[in-house]
mmCIF file of C-alpha atoms and ligand atoms in Angstrom:
data_model
loop_
_atom_site.group_PDB
_atom_site.id
_atom_site.type_symbol
_atom_site.label_atom_id
_atom_site.label_comp_id
_atom_site.label_asym_id
_atom_site.label_seq_id
_atom_site.Cartn_x
_atom_site.Cartn_y
_atom_site.Cartn_z
ATOM 1 C CA UNK A 1 22.518 35.219 16.738
ATOM 2 C CA UNK A 2 19.055 36.223 15.812
ATOM 3 C CA UNK A 3 16.792 35.127 13.076
ATOM 4 C CA UNK A 4 14.641 38.265 12.926
ATOM 5 C CA UNK A 5 15.816 41.706 11.830
ATOM 6 C CA UNK A 6 15.935 44.589 14.242
ATOM 7 C CA UNK A 7 12.541 46.265 14.529
ATOM 8 C CA UNK A 8 14.103 49.651 14.161
ATOM 9 C CA UNK A 9 16.307 48.927 11.187
ATOM 10 C CA UNK A 10 15.951 51.314 8.289
ATOM 11 C CA UNK A 11 15.375 50.234 4.683
ATOM 12 C CA UNK A 12 14.091 46.955 3.363
ATOM 13 C CA UNK A 13 13.748 44.197 5.935
ATOM 14 C CA UNK A 14 15.582 40.973 5.214
ATOM 15 C CA UNK A 15 13.356 37.974 4.739
ATOM 16 C CA UNK A 16 12.549 36.012 7.868
ATOM 17 C CA UNK A 17 13.943 32.517 7.787
ATOM 18 C CA UNK A 18 11.277 29.983 7.148
ATOM 19 C CA UNK A 19 8.732 32.607 6.099
ATOM 20 C CA UNK A 20 10.103 33.788 2.786
ATOM 21 C CA UNK A 21 8.577 34.346 -0.588
ATOM 22 C CA UNK A 22 5.596 36.204 -1.967
ATOM 23 C CA UNK A 23 2.120 34.758 -1.798
ATOM 24 C CA UNK A 24 2.570 33.553 -5.381
ATOM 25 C CA UNK A 25 5.804 31.674 -4.733
ATOM 26 C CA UNK A 26 5.812 27.876 -5.129
ATOM 27 C CA UNK A 27 6.197 27.426 -1.380
ATOM 28 C CA UNK A 28 2.961 29.268 -0.666
ATOM 29 C CA UNK A 29 1.104 27.806 -3.645
ATOM 30 C CA UNK A 30 1.976 24.272 -2.528
ATOM 31 C CA UNK A 31 1.452 24.905 1.174
ATOM 32 C CA UNK A 32 -2.140 23.491 1.366
ATOM 33 C CA UNK A 33 -1.008 20.409 -0.544
ATOM 34 C CA UNK A 34 2.044 20.042 1.682
ATOM 35 C CA UNK A 35 0.052 20.361 4.896
ATOM 36 C CA UNK A 36 -2.585 17.895 3.706
ATOM 37 C CA UNK A 37 -0.023 15.286 2.677
ATOM 38 C CA UNK A 38 1.988 15.785 5.857
ATOM 39 C CA UNK A 39 -1.037 15.505 8.120
ATOM 40 C CA UNK A 40 -2.453 12.520 6.232
ATOM 41 C CA UNK A 41 0.755 10.498 6.294
ATOM 42 C CA UNK A 42 1.371 11.319 9.958
ATOM 43 C CA UNK A 43 -2.146 10.233 10.836
ATOM 44 C CA UNK A 44 -1.927 7.073 8.718
ATOM 45 C CA UNK A 45 1.313 6.006 10.403
ATOM 46 C CA UNK A 46 0.057 6.695 13.921
ATOM 47 C CA UNK A 47 -3.206 4.903 13.151
ATOM 48 C CA UNK A 48 -1.319 1.767 12.123
ATOM 49 C CA UNK A 49 0.851 1.859 15.236
ATOM 50 C CA UNK A 50 -2.206 2.303 17.470
ATOM 51 C CA UNK A 51 -4.256 -0.460 15.825
ATOM 52 C CA UNK A 52 -3.524 -3.874 17.439
ATOM 53 C CA UNK A 53 -5.385 -5.633 14.614
ATOM 54 C CA UNK A 54 -2.854 -4.316 12.112
ATOM 55 C CA UNK A 55 -0.198 -6.622 13.563
ATOM 56 C CA UNK A 56 -2.464 -9.577 14.432
ATOM 57 C CA UNK A 57 -1.930 -12.249 11.792
ATOM 58 C CA UNK A 58 -5.255 -13.873 12.710
ATOM 59 C CA UNK A 59 -7.168 -10.790 11.573
ATOM 60 C CA UNK A 60 -7.809 -10.761 7.798
ATOM 61 C CA UNK A 61 -7.317 -6.999 7.580
ATOM 62 C CA UNK A 62 -3.947 -7.180 9.353
ATOM 63 C CA UNK A 63 -0.738 -6.387 7.511
ATOM 64 C CA UNK A 64 -0.027 -10.119 7.277
ATOM 65 C CA UNK A 65 -3.526 -10.833 5.974
ATOM 66 C CA UNK A 66 -3.262 -8.138 3.345
ATOM 67 C CA UNK A 67 0.167 -9.348 2.284
ATOM 68 C CA UNK A 68 -1.167 -12.845 1.628
ATOM 69 C CA UNK A 69 -3.600 -11.349 -0.851
ATOM 70 C CA UNK A 70 -1.149 -8.907 -2.401
ATOM 71 C CA UNK A 71 1.291 -11.743 -3.050
ATOM 72 C CA UNK A 72 -1.117 -13.174 -5.605
ATOM 73 C CA UNK A 73 -2.728 -9.973 -6.861
ATOM 74 C CA UNK A 74 0.132 -7.484 -7.064
ATOM 75 C CA UNK A 75 2.572 -7.127 -9.973
ATOM 76 C CA UNK A 76 5.340 -7.064 -7.352
ATOM 77 C CA UNK A 77 3.891 -10.085 -5.540
ATOM 78 C CA UNK A 78 7.116 -12.152 -5.846
ATOM 79 C CA UNK A 79 8.992 -9.394 -4.017
ATOM 80 C CA UNK A 80 6.669 -9.558 -1.031
ATOM 81 C CA UNK A 81 7.750 -12.999 0.179
ATOM 82 C CA UNK A 82 10.608 -11.741 2.385
ATOM 83 C CA UNK A 83 8.364 -8.986 3.734
ATOM 84 C CA UNK A 84 5.664 -11.521 4.623
ATOM 85 C CA UNK A 85 8.293 -13.532 6.499
ATOM 86 C CA UNK A 86 8.978 -10.517 8.723
ATOM 87 C CA UNK A 87 5.566 -8.907 8.549
ATOM 88 C CA UNK A 88 5.540 -7.273 11.978
ATOM 89 C CA UNK A 89 8.966 -5.708 11.440
ATOM 90 C CA UNK A 90 8.033 -4.336 8.028
ATOM 91 C CA UNK A 91 4.622 -3.217 9.293
ATOM 92 C CA UNK A 92 6.276 -1.162 12.020
ATOM 93 C CA UNK A 93 8.863 0.217 9.587
ATOM 94 C CA UNK A 94 6.177 1.293 7.139
ATOM 95 C CA UNK A 95 4.187 2.985 9.893
ATOM 96 C CA UNK A 96 7.301 4.781 11.189
ATOM 97 C CA UNK A 97 8.234 5.788 7.650
ATOM 98 C CA UNK A 98 4.793 7.310 7.183
ATOM 99 C CA UNK A 99 5.154 9.274 10.422
ATOM 100 C CA UNK A 100 8.661 10.463 9.469
ATOM 101 C CA UNK A 101 7.498 11.508 6.006
ATOM 102 C CA UNK A 102 4.464 13.258 7.442
ATOM 103 C CA UNK A 103 6.322 15.186 10.142
ATOM 104 C CA UNK A 104 9.159 16.141 7.790
ATOM 105 C CA UNK A 105 6.635 17.479 5.313
ATOM 106 C CA UNK A 106 4.649 19.374 7.914
ATOM 107 C CA UNK A 107 7.710 20.959 9.504
ATOM 108 C CA UNK A 108 9.567 21.643 6.274
ATOM 109 C CA UNK A 109 12.461 19.525 7.515
ATOM 110 C CA UNK A 110 14.344 17.788 4.695
ATOM 111 C CA UNK A 111 11.167 18.401 2.771
ATOM 112 C CA UNK A 112 12.293 17.122 -0.615
ATOM 113 C CA UNK A 113 13.678 13.978 0.959
ATOM 114 C CA UNK A 114 10.397 13.512 2.856
ATOM 115 C CA UNK A 115 8.453 14.025 -0.376
ATOM 116 C CA UNK A 116 10.603 11.430 -2.120
ATOM 117 C CA UNK A 117 9.871 9.000 0.713
ATOM 118 C CA UNK A 118 6.168 9.797 0.443
ATOM 119 C CA UNK A 119 6.225 9.154 -3.287
ATOM 120 C CA UNK A 120 7.977 5.790 -2.807
ATOM 121 C CA UNK A 121 5.448 4.771 -0.146
ATOM 122 C CA UNK A 122 2.559 5.837 -2.397
ATOM 123 C CA UNK A 123 4.051 3.902 -5.304
ATOM 124 C CA UNK A 124 4.338 0.753 -3.175
ATOM 125 C CA UNK A 125 0.721 1.183 -1.997
ATOM 126 C CA UNK A 126 -0.403 1.739 -5.595
ATOM 127 C CA UNK A 127 1.259 -1.504 -6.698
ATOM 128 C CA UNK A 128 -0.341 -3.477 -3.853
ATOM 129 C CA UNK A 129 -3.338 -1.977 -2.038
ATOM 130 C CA UNK A 130 -4.832 -0.073 -4.985
ATOM 131 C CA UNK A 131 -3.731 -2.295 -7.849
ATOM 132 C CA UNK A 132 -7.125 -3.936 -8.329
ATOM 133 C CA UNK A 133 -9.140 -0.705 -8.150
ATOM 134 C CA UNK A 134 -11.211 -0.071 -11.267
ATOM 135 C CA UNK A 135 -11.414 2.464 -12.704
ATOM 136 C CA UNK A 136 -7.971 3.494 -11.585
ATOM 137 C CA UNK A 137 -8.973 6.973 -10.439
ATOM 138 C CA UNK A 138 -11.078 5.548 -7.597
ATOM 139 C CA UNK A 139 -7.827 4.543 -5.915
ATOM 140 C CA UNK A 140 -6.269 7.205 -3.682
ATOM 141 C CA UNK A 141 -2.659 6.080 -3.919
ATOM 142 C CA UNK A 142 -2.165 7.141 -7.526
ATOM 143 C CA UNK A 143 -3.399 10.607 -6.517
ATOM 144 C CA UNK A 144 -0.992 10.723 -3.558
ATOM 145 C CA UNK A 145 1.869 9.639 -5.823
ATOM 146 C CA UNK A 146 1.250 12.467 -8.266
ATOM 147 C CA UNK A 147 0.674 14.963 -5.445
ATOM 148 C CA UNK A 148 4.148 14.295 -4.029
ATOM 149 C CA UNK A 149 5.936 15.113 -7.298
ATOM 150 C CA UNK A 150 5.856 18.953 -7.070
ATOM 151 C CA UNK A 151 7.160 18.759 -3.502
ATOM 152 C CA UNK A 152 10.079 16.611 -4.627
ATOM 153 C CA UNK A 153 10.840 19.347 -7.108
ATOM 154 C CA UNK A 154 10.619 22.461 -4.915
ATOM 155 C CA UNK A 155 10.337 21.180 -1.347
ATOM 156 C CA UNK A 156 9.027 23.756 1.088
ATOM 157 C CA UNK A 157 10.714 26.563 -0.893
ATOM 158 C CA UNK A 158 11.645 28.157 2.466
ATOM 159 C CA UNK A 159 8.000 28.756 3.404
ATOM 160 C CA UNK A 160 7.223 27.791 7.015
ATOM 161 C CA UNK A 161 10.335 25.692 6.802
ATOM 162 C CA UNK A 162 12.553 24.381 9.558
ATOM 163 C CA UNK A 163 15.234 23.836 6.917
ATOM 164 C CA UNK A 164 15.345 27.547 6.177
ATOM 165 C CA UNK A 165 15.444 28.447 9.874
ATOM 166 C CA UNK A 166 18.315 26.018 10.461
ATOM 167 C CA UNK A 167 20.188 27.372 7.454
ATOM 168 C CA UNK A 168 19.860 30.861 8.831
ATOM 169 C CA UNK A 169 21.077 29.698 12.212
ATOM 170 C CA UNK A 170 24.096 28.035 10.641
ATOM 171 C CA UNK A 171 24.922 31.146 8.678
ATOM 172 C CA UNK A 172 24.989 33.060 11.985
ATOM 173 C CA UNK A 173 26.930 36.276 12.200
ATOM 174 C CA UNK A 174 28.585 35.719 8.817
ATOM 175 C CA UNK A 175 25.375 36.250 6.945
ATOM 176 C CA UNK A 176 24.920 39.614 5.381
ATOM 177 C CA UNK A 177 21.645 40.703 6.937
ATOM 178 C CA UNK A 178 20.646 42.456 3.745
ATOM 179 C CA UNK A 179 20.946 39.409 1.500
ATOM 180 C CA UNK A 180 18.661 36.517 0.995
ATOM 181 C CA UNK A 181 19.132 33.392 3.008
ATOM 182 C CA UNK A 182 20.414 30.526 0.879
ATOM 183 C CA UNK A 183 17.612 28.138 0.172
ATOM 184 C CA UNK A 184 18.501 24.790 1.709
ATOM 185 C CA UNK A 185 16.126 22.873 -0.542
ATOM 186 C CA UNK A 186 18.459 23.089 -3.484
ATOM 187 C CA UNK A 187 21.678 22.547 -1.586
ATOM 188 C CA UNK A 188 24.097 19.728 -2.271
ATOM 189 C CA UNK A 189 23.371 18.034 1.062
ATOM 190 C CA UNK A 190 19.701 17.700 0.137
ATOM 191 C CA UNK A 191 20.572 16.293 -3.265
ATOM 192 C CA UNK A 192 22.944 13.781 -1.742
ATOM 193 C CA UNK A 193 20.282 12.719 0.743
ATOM 194 C CA UNK A 194 17.755 12.221 -2.053
ATOM 195 C CA UNK A 195 20.196 10.169 -4.103
ATOM 196 C CA UNK A 196 21.109 8.103 -1.032
ATOM 197 C CA UNK A 197 17.446 7.389 -0.335
ATOM 198 C CA UNK A 198 16.841 6.339 -3.925
ATOM 199 C CA UNK A 199 19.847 4.007 -3.822
ATOM 200 C CA UNK A 200 18.627 2.600 -0.510
ATOM 201 C CA UNK A 201 15.194 1.876 -1.985
ATOM 202 C CA UNK A 202 16.735 0.204 -5.026
ATOM 203 C CA UNK A 203 18.976 -1.835 -2.731
ATOM 204 C CA UNK A 204 16.043 -3.049 -0.625
ATOM 205 C CA UNK A 205 14.094 -4.057 -3.735
ATOM 206 C CA UNK A 206 17.153 -5.836 -5.140
ATOM 207 C CA UNK A 207 17.641 -7.793 -1.910
ATOM 208 C CA UNK A 208 13.944 -8.667 -1.790
ATOM 209 C CA UNK A 209 14.008 -9.774 -5.431
ATOM 210 C CA UNK A 210 17.122 -11.886 -4.891
ATOM 211 C CA UNK A 211 15.527 -13.513 -1.861
ATOM 212 C CA UNK A 212 12.343 -14.237 -3.809
ATOM 213 C CA UNK A 213 14.317 -15.734 -6.682
ATOM 214 C CA UNK A 214 16.341 -17.851 -4.270
ATOM 215 C CA UNK A 215 13.135 -19.004 -2.587
ATOM 216 C CA UNK A 216 11.690 -20.093 -5.913
ATOM 217 C CA UNK A 217 14.927 -21.841 -6.857
ATOM 218 C CA UNK A 218 14.797 -23.795 -3.606
ATOM 219 C CA UNK A 219 11.193 -24.729 -4.206
ATOM 220 C CA UNK A 220 9.733 -22.621 -1.423
ATOM 221 C CA UNK A 221 6.018 -23.326 -1.082
ATOM 222 C CA UNK A 222 4.025 -20.184 -1.683
ATOM 223 C CA UNK A 223 0.575 -21.005 -0.434
ATOM 224 C CA UNK A 224 -2.208 -19.882 -2.702
ATOM 225 C CA UNK A 225 -0.096 -19.235 -5.762
ATOM 226 C CA UNK A 226 -0.911 -20.856 -9.031
ATOM 227 C CA UNK A 227 0.517 -24.333 -9.477
ATOM 228 C CA UNK A 228 0.703 -26.640 -12.465
ATOM 229 C CA UNK A 229 -1.497 -25.689 -15.397
ATOM 230 C CA UNK A 230 -3.747 -28.340 -16.915
ATOM 231 C CA UNK A 231 -5.679 -28.228 -20.182
ATOM 232 C CA UNK A 232 -8.850 -26.110 -20.153
ATOM 233 C CA UNK A 233 -12.109 -27.896 -19.391
ATOM 234 C CA UNK A 234 -15.788 -27.002 -19.243
ATOM 235 C CA UNK A 235 -16.928 -25.262 -16.056
ATOM 236 C CA UNK A 236 -16.895 -27.520 -13.035
ATOM 237 C CA UNK A 237 -19.529 -27.807 -10.351
ATOM 238 C CA UNK A 238 -19.442 -24.748 -8.085
ATOM 239 C CA UNK A 239 -19.105 -26.940 -5.028
ATOM 240 C CA UNK A 240 -17.539 -30.295 -4.583
ATOM 241 C CA UNK A 241 -16.013 -32.658 -2.099
ATOM 242 C CA UNK A 242 -12.496 -34.051 -2.159
ATOM 243 C CA UNK A 243 -12.172 -36.934 -4.586
ATOM 244 C CA UNK A 244 -9.495 -39.017 -6.220
ATOM 245 C CA UNK A 245 -9.944 -38.377 -9.922
ATOM 246 C CA UNK A 246 -7.722 -40.272 -12.345
ATOM 247 C CA UNK A 247 -7.025 -37.229 -14.533
ATOM 248 C CA UNK A 248 -7.258 -33.852 -12.793
ATOM 249 C CA UNK A 249 -8.717 -31.059 -14.882
ATOM 250 C CA UNK A 250 -8.531 -27.301 -14.589
ATOM 251 C CA UNK A 251 -5.816 -25.288 -12.935
ATOM 252 C CA UNK A 252 -4.593 -26.009 -9.432
ATOM 253 C CA UNK A 253 -4.716 -22.879 -7.281
ATOM 254 C CA UNK A 254 -3.737 -24.317 -3.911
ATOM 255 C CA UNK A 255 -3.700 -27.265 -1.578
ATOM 256 C CA UNK A 256 -6.865 -28.417 0.181
ATOM 257 C CA UNK A 257 -4.783 -28.793 3.344
ATOM 258 C CA UNK A 258 -4.095 -25.035 3.268
ATOM 259 C CA UNK A 259 -7.803 -24.234 3.505
ATOM 260 C CA UNK A 260 -9.305 -25.079 6.907
ATOM 261 C CA UNK A 261 -13.032 -25.012 7.595
ATOM 262 C CA UNK A 262 -13.950 -21.353 8.095
ATOM 263 C CA UNK A 263 -10.655 -20.242 6.582
ATOM 264 C CA UNK A 264 -9.717 -18.621 3.311
ATOM 265 C CA UNK A 265 -7.150 -19.132 0.594
ATOM 266 C CA UNK A 266 -6.206 -16.291 -1.735
ATOM 267 C CA UNK A 267 -5.361 -17.053 -5.329
ATOM 268 C CA UNK A 268 -5.398 -15.521 -8.786
ATOM 269 C CA UNK A 269 -8.276 -16.622 -10.997
ATOM 270 C CA UNK A 270 -6.511 -18.264 -13.932
ATOM 271 C CA UNK A 271 -9.434 -17.396 -16.185
ATOM 272 C CA UNK A 272 -9.430 -13.634 -15.609
ATOM 273 C CA UNK A 273 -6.273 -12.791 -13.695
ATOM 274 C CA UNK A 274 -8.369 -11.283 -10.903
ATOM 275 C CA UNK A 275 -7.677 -11.744 -7.218
ATOM 276 C CA UNK A 276 -9.942 -14.394 -5.734
ATOM 277 C CA UNK A 277 -10.670 -16.323 -2.569
ATOM 278 C CA UNK A 278 -11.478 -19.965 -1.911
ATOM 279 C CA UNK A 279 -13.386 -20.768 1.280
ATOM 280 C CA UNK A 280 -14.560 -23.911 3.027
ATOM 281 C CA UNK A 281 -17.747 -22.859 4.885
ATOM 282 C CA UNK A 282 -18.507 -26.472 5.924
ATOM 283 C CA UNK A 283 -16.291 -29.526 5.960
ATOM 284 C CA UNK A 284 -15.838 -30.770 2.415
ATOM 285 C CA UNK A 285 -17.625 -27.839 0.768
ATOM 286 C CA UNK A 286 -15.380 -25.640 -1.301
ATOM 287 C CA UNK A 287 -16.409 -22.338 -2.874
ATOM 288 C CA UNK A 288 -14.515 -19.613 -4.654
ATOM 289 C CA UNK A 289 -15.338 -15.987 -5.359
ATOM 290 C CA UNK A 290 -13.718 -13.073 -7.122
ATOM 291 C CA UNK A 291 -12.167 -10.657 -4.614
ATOM 292 C CA UNK A 292 -13.215 -7.687 -6.729
ATOM 293 C CA UNK A 293 -16.100 -5.717 -5.245
ATOM 294 C CA UNK A 294 -19.008 -5.273 -7.647
ATOM 295 C CA UNK A 295 -19.437 -1.641 -6.650
ATOM 296 C CA UNK A 296 -16.389 0.117 -8.049
ATOM 297 C CA UNK A 297 -13.781 -2.603 -8.027
ATOM 298 C CA UNK A 298 -11.936 -2.420 -4.719
ATOM 299 C CA UNK A 299 -10.468 -5.622 -3.329
ATOM 300 C CA UNK A 300 -12.534 -7.165 -0.558
ATOM 301 C CA UNK A 301 -11.072 -8.789 2.564
ATOM 302 C CA UNK A 302 -12.260 -11.968 4.247
ATOM 303 C CA UNK A 303 -13.552 -11.669 7.793
ATOM 304 C CA UNK A 304 -13.485 -15.199 9.137
ATOM 305 C CA UNK A 305 -15.250 -14.400 12.411
ATOM 306 C CA UNK A 306 -18.279 -13.091 10.552
ATOM 307 C CA UNK A 307 -17.951 -15.431 7.578
ATOM 308 C CA UNK A 308 -18.190 -12.575 5.165
ATOM 309 C CA UNK A 309 -16.190 -10.514 2.704
ATOM 310 C CA UNK A 310 -15.805 -6.856 3.562
ATOM 311 C CA UNK A 311 -15.006 -4.049 1.144
ATOM 312 C CA UNK A 312 -12.935 -1.296 2.781
ATOM 313 C CA UNK A 313 -13.774 1.327 0.171
ATOM 314 C CA UNK A 314 -17.501 1.895 0.744
ATOM 315 C CA UNK A 315 -18.190 -0.798 3.341
ATOM 316 C CA UNK A 316 -20.163 -3.350 1.347
ATOM 317 C CA UNK A 317 -20.366 -6.821 2.911
ATOM 318 C CA UNK A 318 -20.860 -10.146 1.134
ATOM 319 C CA UNK A 319 -21.920 -13.513 2.516
ATOM 320 C CA UNK A 320 -18.914 -15.833 2.323
ATOM 321 C CA UNK A 321 -21.169 -18.871 1.696
ATOM 322 C CA UNK A 322 -23.004 -17.424 -1.291
ATOM 323 C CA UNK A 323 -21.249 -14.224 -2.312
ATOM 324 C CA UNK A 324 -24.567 -12.380 -1.886
ATOM 325 C CA UNK A 325 -24.606 -8.730 -0.876
ATOM 326 C CA UNK A 326 -25.447 -8.339 2.803
ATOM 327 C CA UNK A 327 -25.332 -4.562 2.863
ATOM 328 C CA UNK A 328 -23.668 -1.614 1.224
ATOM 329 C CA UNK A 329 -23.737 -0.016 -2.185
ATOM 330 C CA UNK A 330 -22.522 -3.088 -4.089
ATOM 331 C CA UNK A 331 -25.231 -3.899 -6.663
ATOM 332 C CA UNK A 332 -24.430 -7.570 -7.317
ATOM 333 C CA UNK A 333 -23.028 -10.635 -5.545
ATOM 334 C CA UNK A 334 -19.343 -11.425 -5.862
ATOM 335 C CA UNK A 335 -18.628 -13.374 -9.019
ATOM 336 C CA UNK A 336 -18.651 -17.100 -8.344
ATOM 337 C CA UNK A 337 -15.701 -19.150 -9.578
ATOM 338 C CA UNK A 338 -16.259 -22.881 -10.119
ATOM 339 C CA UNK A 339 -13.828 -24.858 -8.007
ATOM 340 C CA UNK A 340 -13.358 -28.488 -7.119
ATOM 341 C CA UNK A 341 -11.064 -30.475 -4.871
ATOM 342 C CA UNK A 342 -9.147 -33.198 -6.666
ATOM 343 C CA UNK A 343 -6.373 -35.320 -5.217
ATOM 344 C CA UNK A 344 -5.738 -32.835 -2.442
ATOM 345 C CA UNK A 345 -5.658 -29.856 -4.774
ATOM 346 C CA UNK A 346 -8.144 -27.066 -5.337
ATOM 347 C CA UNK A 347 -8.678 -26.779 -9.069
ATOM 348 C CA UNK A 348 -10.399 -24.057 -11.027
ATOM 349 C CA UNK A 349 -11.778 -24.584 -14.493
ATOM 350 C CA UNK A 350 -10.134 -22.401 -17.129
HETATM 351 S S1 LIG B 1 -15.946 -0.537 -4.059
HETATM 352 FE FE1 LIG B 1 -17.567 0.518 -3.103
HETATM 353 S S2 LIG B 1 -18.322 -0.890 -1.684
HETATM 354 FE FE2 LIG B 1 -16.727 -1.930 -2.631
#
């Protein structure tokens, strides 16, 4: 069985498997986009797997560290509890999924299924990593999500496609050499695979949601999430020491015991809904800052070793004791949030 027509054959040559279509066909038009997405996702997955910090819970930029922030800042935060409980496993699975999506896209192997996987990954990143980015078009994940859509629709369209080559191989001697090779991208197997993947994704989300709901029903402690709401009060002192007040004011955002000296506690600012951090730079001194970078709105990460907040978008750094800009394009300090410690709770005025 051969995949290339005889060099001496007379008349029109049959299309070569995996190299079909005119230069204006969707497969060729989308080829730069397909190669870019495939290469980017492959690289992103390999980079995660090769980065030991990504799986080190003590590093703020690790998968675990990012999850702790996303759980209070993301609209799907309640679904992330089970993932945070098995962070290393899910971190590896996400990295492997990125590699699989990237290689499938590059090779034109189950391309539409790979594109669907890429779109689901991009959607999950949009709802977590990029959710706080303002304006929205500064975030890359929404662009990736949209870029995957045409590939879900047409796949590789038999251009530089392993799917097309395999289809030709399967057809073997029964294929009429003068007819076109059936395009595998629109075949029933591909559709079934896409539907199965969608059902699998829905199933995982349903299990995660059920687990989160069960956790809440059992009173699972979710560190850093908003607790009981108290009546609004005037702004409190920006720093304070633990005290035993008779009538706590403001909104509790976490337990003092969950915030060690030099550590950080992520919470949602009850006044604005923004992601925020509380820190304890010295024993008994509590500070809180918005986690939204003053440059273009990316979410900063806390780097405990350097006692600073770091913005991954354009590399601004902020002093964790004052919120002041240390370097980078950020024009202003991080917004200060008044916080006080009362009866073992960190409370923010609302
Ligand atoms: S968004 Fe540009 S440095 Fe933070």
